[in-house]
CSV table of C-alpha atoms and ligand atoms in Angstrom, one decimal:
chain,number,residue,atom,x,y,z
W,1447,UNK,CA,0.1,0.0,0.0
W,1448,UNK,CA,1.4,3.5,-1.0
W,1449,UNK,CA,-0.4,6.5,0.2
W,1450,UNK,CA,-0.1,10.2,0.9
W,1451,UNK,CA,-1.4,12.0,4.0
W,1452,UNK,CA,-2.1,15.6,3.1
W,1453,UNK,CA,-3.0,18.3,5.4
W,1454,UNK,CA,-1.8,21.6,6.9
W,1455,UNK,CA,0.7,21.8,9.8
W,1456,UNK,CA,-1.3,20.6,13.0
W,1457,UNK,CA,-3.9,18.7,11.0
W,1458,UNK,CA,-2.7,15.4,12.7
W,1459,UNK,CA,-0.9,13.8,9.9
W,1460,UNK,CA,2.0,12.6,12.2
W,1461,UNK,CA,-0.6,11.0,14.6
W,1462,UNK,CA,-2.7,9.3,11.9
W,1463,UNK,CA,0.6,8.1,10.1
W,1464,UNK,CA,1.9,6.4,13.2
W,1465,UNK,CA,-1.4,4.6,13.8
W,1466,UNK,CA,-1.3,3.4,10.3
W,1467,UNK,CA,2.1,2.2,10.7
W,1468,UNK,CA,1.2,0.3,13.7
W,1469,UNK,CA,-1.9,-1.3,12.1
W,1470,UNK,CA,-0.6,-2.0,8.6
W,1471,UNK,CA,3.0,-2.6,9.2
W,1472,UNK,CA,4.1,-0.1,6.5
W,1473,UNK,CA,6.6,2.6,6.7
W,1474,UNK,CA,6.1,6.2,7.5
W,1475,UNK,CA,8.2,8.5,5.4
W,1476,UNK,CA,8.3,11.9,6.8
W,1477,UNK,CA,10.3,14.4,5.1
W,1478,UNK,CA,10.1,16.7,8.1
W,1479,UNK,CA,11.6,14.0,10.2
W,1480,UNK,CA,14.4,13.2,7.7
W,1481,UNK,CA,15.3,16.7,7.4
W,1482,UNK,CA,15.3,17.4,11.2
W,1483,UNK,CA,17.6,14.4,11.4
W,1484,UNK,CA,19.9,15.8,8.7
W,1485,UNK,CA,19.9,19.2,10.7
W,1486,UNK,CA,20.8,17.4,13.9
W,1487,UNK,CA,23.5,15.3,12.2
W,1488,UNK,CA,24.8,18.6,10.3
W,1489,UNK,CA,24.9,16.7,7.0
W,1490,UNK,CA,25.2,18.7,3.8
W,1491,UNK,CA,21.4,18.7,3.4
W,1492,UNK,CA,21.0,19.7,7.1
W,1493,UNK,CA,23.2,22.7,6.6
W,1494,UNK,CA,21.1,23.8,3.6
W,1495,UNK,CA,17.8,23.1,5.3
W,1496,UNK,CA,18.4,24.5,8.9
W,1497,UNK,CA,17.6,28.1,8.4
W,1498,UNK,CA,14.9,27.6,5.8
W,1499,UNK,CA,13.1,25.3,8.2
W,1500,UNK,CA,13.5,27.6,11.2
W,1501,UNK,CA,11.7,30.2,9.5
W,1502,UNK,CA,8.9,28.0,8.1
W,1503,UNK,CA,9.9,28.1,4.4
W,1504,UNK,CA,10.1,25.0,2.1
W,1505,UNK,CA,13.4,23.4,1.4
W,1506,UNK,CA,14.0,23.5,-2.3
W,1507,UNK,CA,12.2,20.8,-4.3
W,1508,UNK,CA,15.3,19.1,-5.6
W,1509,UNK,CA,16.8,18.7,-2.1
W,1510,UNK,CA,13.7,17.0,-0.8
W,1511,UNK,CA,13.2,15.0,-3.9
W,1512,UNK,CA,16.7,13.5,-3.6
W,1513,UNK,CA,16.1,12.5,-0.1
W,1514,UNK,CA,12.6,10.9,-1.0
W,1515,UNK,CA,14.2,9.1,-4.1
W,1516,UNK,CA,17.0,7.6,-2.0
W,1517,UNK,CA,14.4,6.5,0.7
W,1518,UNK,CA,11.8,4.9,-1.5
W,1519,UNK,CA,14.4,3.0,-3.5
W,1520,UNK,CA,15.4,1.1,-0.3
W,1521,UNK,CA,14.4,-2.5,0.1
W,1522,UNK,CA,12.4,-1.9,3.2
W,1523,UNK,CA,9.9,0.3,1.1
W,1524,UNK,CA,8.9,-2.6,-1.1
W,1525,UNK,CA,5.8,-3.3,1.0
W,1526,UNK,CA,4.6,0.2,0.9
W,1527,UNK,CA,4.8,3.4,2.7
W,1528,UNK,CA,3.0,6.5,3.9
W,1529,UNK,CA,4.3,9.7,2.7
W,1530,UNK,CA,3.8,12.4,5.4
W,1531,UNK,CA,4.8,15.9,4.5
W,1532,UNK,CA,5.7,15.0,0.8
W,1533,UNK,CA,4.9,16.1,-1.8
W,1534,UNK,CA,4.3,19.8,-0.7
W,1535,UNK,CA,4.2,21.5,-4.0
W,1536,UNK,CA,2.8,20.4,-7.4
W,1537,UNK,CA,6.5,20.2,-8.8
W,1538,UNK,CA,7.2,17.7,-6.1
W,1539,UNK,CA,4.0,15.7,-6.9
W,1540,UNK,CA,5.3,15.5,-10.5
W,1541,UNK,CA,8.7,14.4,-9.4
W,1542,UNK,CA,7.0,11.6,-7.2
W,1543,UNK,CA,5.0,10.6,-10.2
W,1544,UNK,CA,8.2,9.9,-12.3
W,1545,UNK,CA,10.1,8.3,-9.4
W,1546,UNK,CA,7.1,5.8,-8.8
W,1547,UNK,CA,6.7,5.2,-12.6
W,1548,UNK,CA,10.4,4.5,-12.7
W,1549,UNK,CA,10.0,2.0,-9.9
W,1550,UNK,CA,7.0,0.4,-11.6
W,1551,UNK,CA,4.6,1.1,-8.8
W,1552,UNK,CA,1.7,3.4,-8.1
W,1553,UNK,CA,-0.1,5.3,-5.3
W,1554,UNK,CA,-3.2,3.7,-4.0
W,1555,UNK,CA,-4.8,6.7,-2.4
W,1556,UNK,CA,-4.2,10.3,-1.2
W,1557,UNK,CA,-6.0,11.1,2.1
W,1558,UNK,CA,-6.5,14.7,3.0
W,1559,UNK,CA,-7.2,15.7,6.6
W,1560,UNK,CA,-9.4,18.7,6.3
W,1561,UNK,CA,-9.2,21.1,9.3
W,1562,UNK,CA,-10.4,24.6,10.2
W,1563,UNK,CA,-7.5,26.9,10.0
W,1564,UNK,CA,-8.6,28.5,13.3
W,1565,UNK,CA,-8.0,25.4,15.2
W,1566,UNK,CA,-4.4,24.9,13.9
W,1567,UNK,CA,-2.6,27.5,15.9
W,1568,UNK,CA,-4.0,26.0,19.1
W,1569,UNK,CA,-3.1,22.6,18.2
W,1570,UNK,CA,0.5,23.4,17.3
W,1571,UNK,CA,0.9,25.5,20.6
W,1572,UNK,CA,-0.3,22.5,22.5
W,1573,UNK,CA,2.3,20.3,20.8
W,1574,UNK,CA,5.0,22.7,21.6
W,1575,UNK,CA,3.8,22.8,25.2
W,1576,UNK,CA,3.6,18.9,25.4
W,1577,UNK,CA,6.9,18.2,23.8
W,1578,UNK,CA,8.8,20.0,26.5
W,1579,UNK,CA,12.4,20.2,26.0
W,1580,UNK,CA,12.1,18.9,22.3
W,1581,UNK,CA,10.4,22.0,21.0
W,1582,UNK,CA,10.6,22.3,17.4
W,1583,UNK,CA,12.5,25.3,16.0
W,1584,UNK,CA,9.6,26.2,13.7
W,1585,UNK,CA,6.8,26.0,16.3
W,1586,UNK,CA,7.2,29.6,17.1
W,1587,UNK,CA,4.3,32.1,16.2
W,1588,UNK,CA,6.2,33.7,13.4
W,1589,UNK,CA,7.4,30.4,11.7
W,1590,UNK,CA,3.9,28.9,12.3
W,1591,UNK,CA,2.3,31.8,10.4
W,1592,UNK,CA,4.8,31.4,7.6
W,1593,UNK,CA,4.1,27.6,7.4
W,1594,UNK,CA,0.5,28.2,7.2
W,1595,UNK,CA,0.9,30.9,4.4
W,1596,UNK,CA,3.2,28.4,2.5
W,1597,UNK,CA,0.7,25.7,2.9
W,1598,UNK,CA,-2.1,27.8,1.5
W,1599,UNK,CA,0.0,29.1,-1.4
W,1600,UNK,CA,2.1,25.9,-2.5
W,1601,UNK,CA,0.6,22.9,-0.9
W,1602,UNK,CA,-3.2,23.4,-0.9
W,1603,UNK,CA,-3.2,23.2,-4.7
W,1604,UNK,CA,-2.3,19.5,-4.4
W,1605,UNK,CA,-5.9,18.7,-3.4
W,1606,UNK,CA,-7.0,19.7,-6.9
W,1607,UNK,CA,-4.0,17.9,-8.4
W,1608,UNK,CA,-4.9,14.7,-6.8
W,1609,UNK,CA,-8.7,15.1,-7.2
W,1610,UNK,CA,-8.0,15.3,-11.1
W,1611,UNK,CA,-6.2,12.0,-10.9
W,1612,UNK,CA,-9.1,10.5,-9.0
W,1613,UNK,CA,-6.9,9.5,-6.0
W,1614,UNK,CA,-8.0,12.2,-3.4
W,1615,UNK,CA,-10.2,11.2,-0.5
W,1616,UNK,CA,-11.1,13.8,2.2
W,1617,UNK,CA,-11.5,13.0,6.0
W,1618,UNK,CA,-12.9,15.5,8.6
W,1619,UNK,CA,-9.8,16.1,10.7
W,1620,UNK,CA,-11.8,18.2,13.3
W,1621,UNK,CA,-13.4,15.1,14.8
W,1622,UNK,CA,-12.1,13.4,17.8
W,1623,UNK,CA,-8.9,11.5,17.1
W,1624,UNK,CA,-10.1,8.0,17.1
W,1625,UNK,CA,-13.0,9.0,14.8
W,1626,UNK,CA,-10.4,10.5,12.3
W,1627,UNK,CA,-8.4,7.1,12.4
W,1628,UNK,CA,-11.6,5.1,11.8
W,1629,UNK,CA,-12.5,7.4,8.7
W,1630,UNK,CA,-9.0,7.2,7.4
W,1631,UNK,CA,-9.1,3.4,7.6
W,1632,UNK,CA,-12.4,3.4,5.9
W,1633,UNK,CA,-11.2,5.4,2.9
W,1634,UNK,CA,-8.1,3.4,2.7
W,1635,UNK,CA,-10.0,0.1,2.7
W,1636,UNK,CA,-12.3,1.3,0.1
W,1637,UNK,CA,-9.5,2.5,-2.1
W,1638,UNK,CA,-7.5,-0.7,-1.9
W,1639,UNK,CA,-10.4,-3.2,-2.1
T,2429,LIG,P1,6.9,18.9,8.8
T,2429,LIG,O1,7.5,18.1,9.8
T,2429,LIG,O2,6.3,18.1,7.7
T,2429,LIG,O3,5.9,19.9,9.3
T,2429,LIG,O4,8.1,19.7,8.1
T,2429,LIG,C1,8.9,20.6,8.9
T,2429,LIG,C2,9.6,21.6,7.8
T,2429,LIG,O5,10.4,20.7,7.1
T,2429,LIG,C3,8.8,22.2,6.8
T,2429,LIG,O6,8.3,23.5,7.4
T,2429,LIG,C4,9.8,22.6,5.7
T,2429,LIG,O7,10.7,23.6,6.0
T,2429,LIG,C5,10.5,21.3,5.7
T,2429,LIG,N1,10.0,20.2,4.8
T,2429,LIG,C6,9.4,19.1,5.1
T,2429,LIG,N2,8.9,18.5,4.1
T,2429,LIG,C7,9.2,19.2,3.0
T,2429,LIG,C8,8.9,19.2,1.7
T,2429,LIG,N3,8.3,18.1,1.1
T,2429,LIG,N4,9.4,20.1,0.9
T,2429,LIG,C9,10.0,21.2,1.3
T,2429,LIG,N5,10.2,21.3,2.6
T,2429,LIG,C10,9.8,20.4,3.4
């Protein structure tokens, strides 16, 4: 099973992806996590990404595309994966399309978690509070505003992109977390049936 989780920062993609991993035994590929690891390890990619991420901008498509290309070519991805945080631009979606074509595989479904923007700031502030010492550099009010602006301008168009391909399914991400999980499972089961 290969799927994409779409949704703005704070929509619950990470939480839902973790639950899918547990239930289906597939991998969660989070470009945010990969980039944070690169920053932590001070790799060449990390050095490029650090400031860009801290201010809430997008890391250049070609940098992220390379990380994803390397990752999905690894043997442990053969059974499938959940892409969390990638693609984030239509250009990245086109890159993903050719990567998958080259690998001879296809996406099963794109699940968008739809949430009211007014709820997102509160959710992210809660995440920052609850994560204690491990506060993300980009969970500040300024970076968060930027991340939401970037989402609206560059990532939201992916809904139409994937609607056109027939792969998009939407789930109400404002519901209680277990309800969201149940709806995500339902749209996935229907898509892979
Ligand atoms: P996330 O953990 O998905 O919220 O991502 C955190 C940050 O990593 C984003 O604000 C971007 O700076 C960067 N990032 C993650 N995924 C991508 C991507 N697909 N394209 C560009 N930048 C990304």
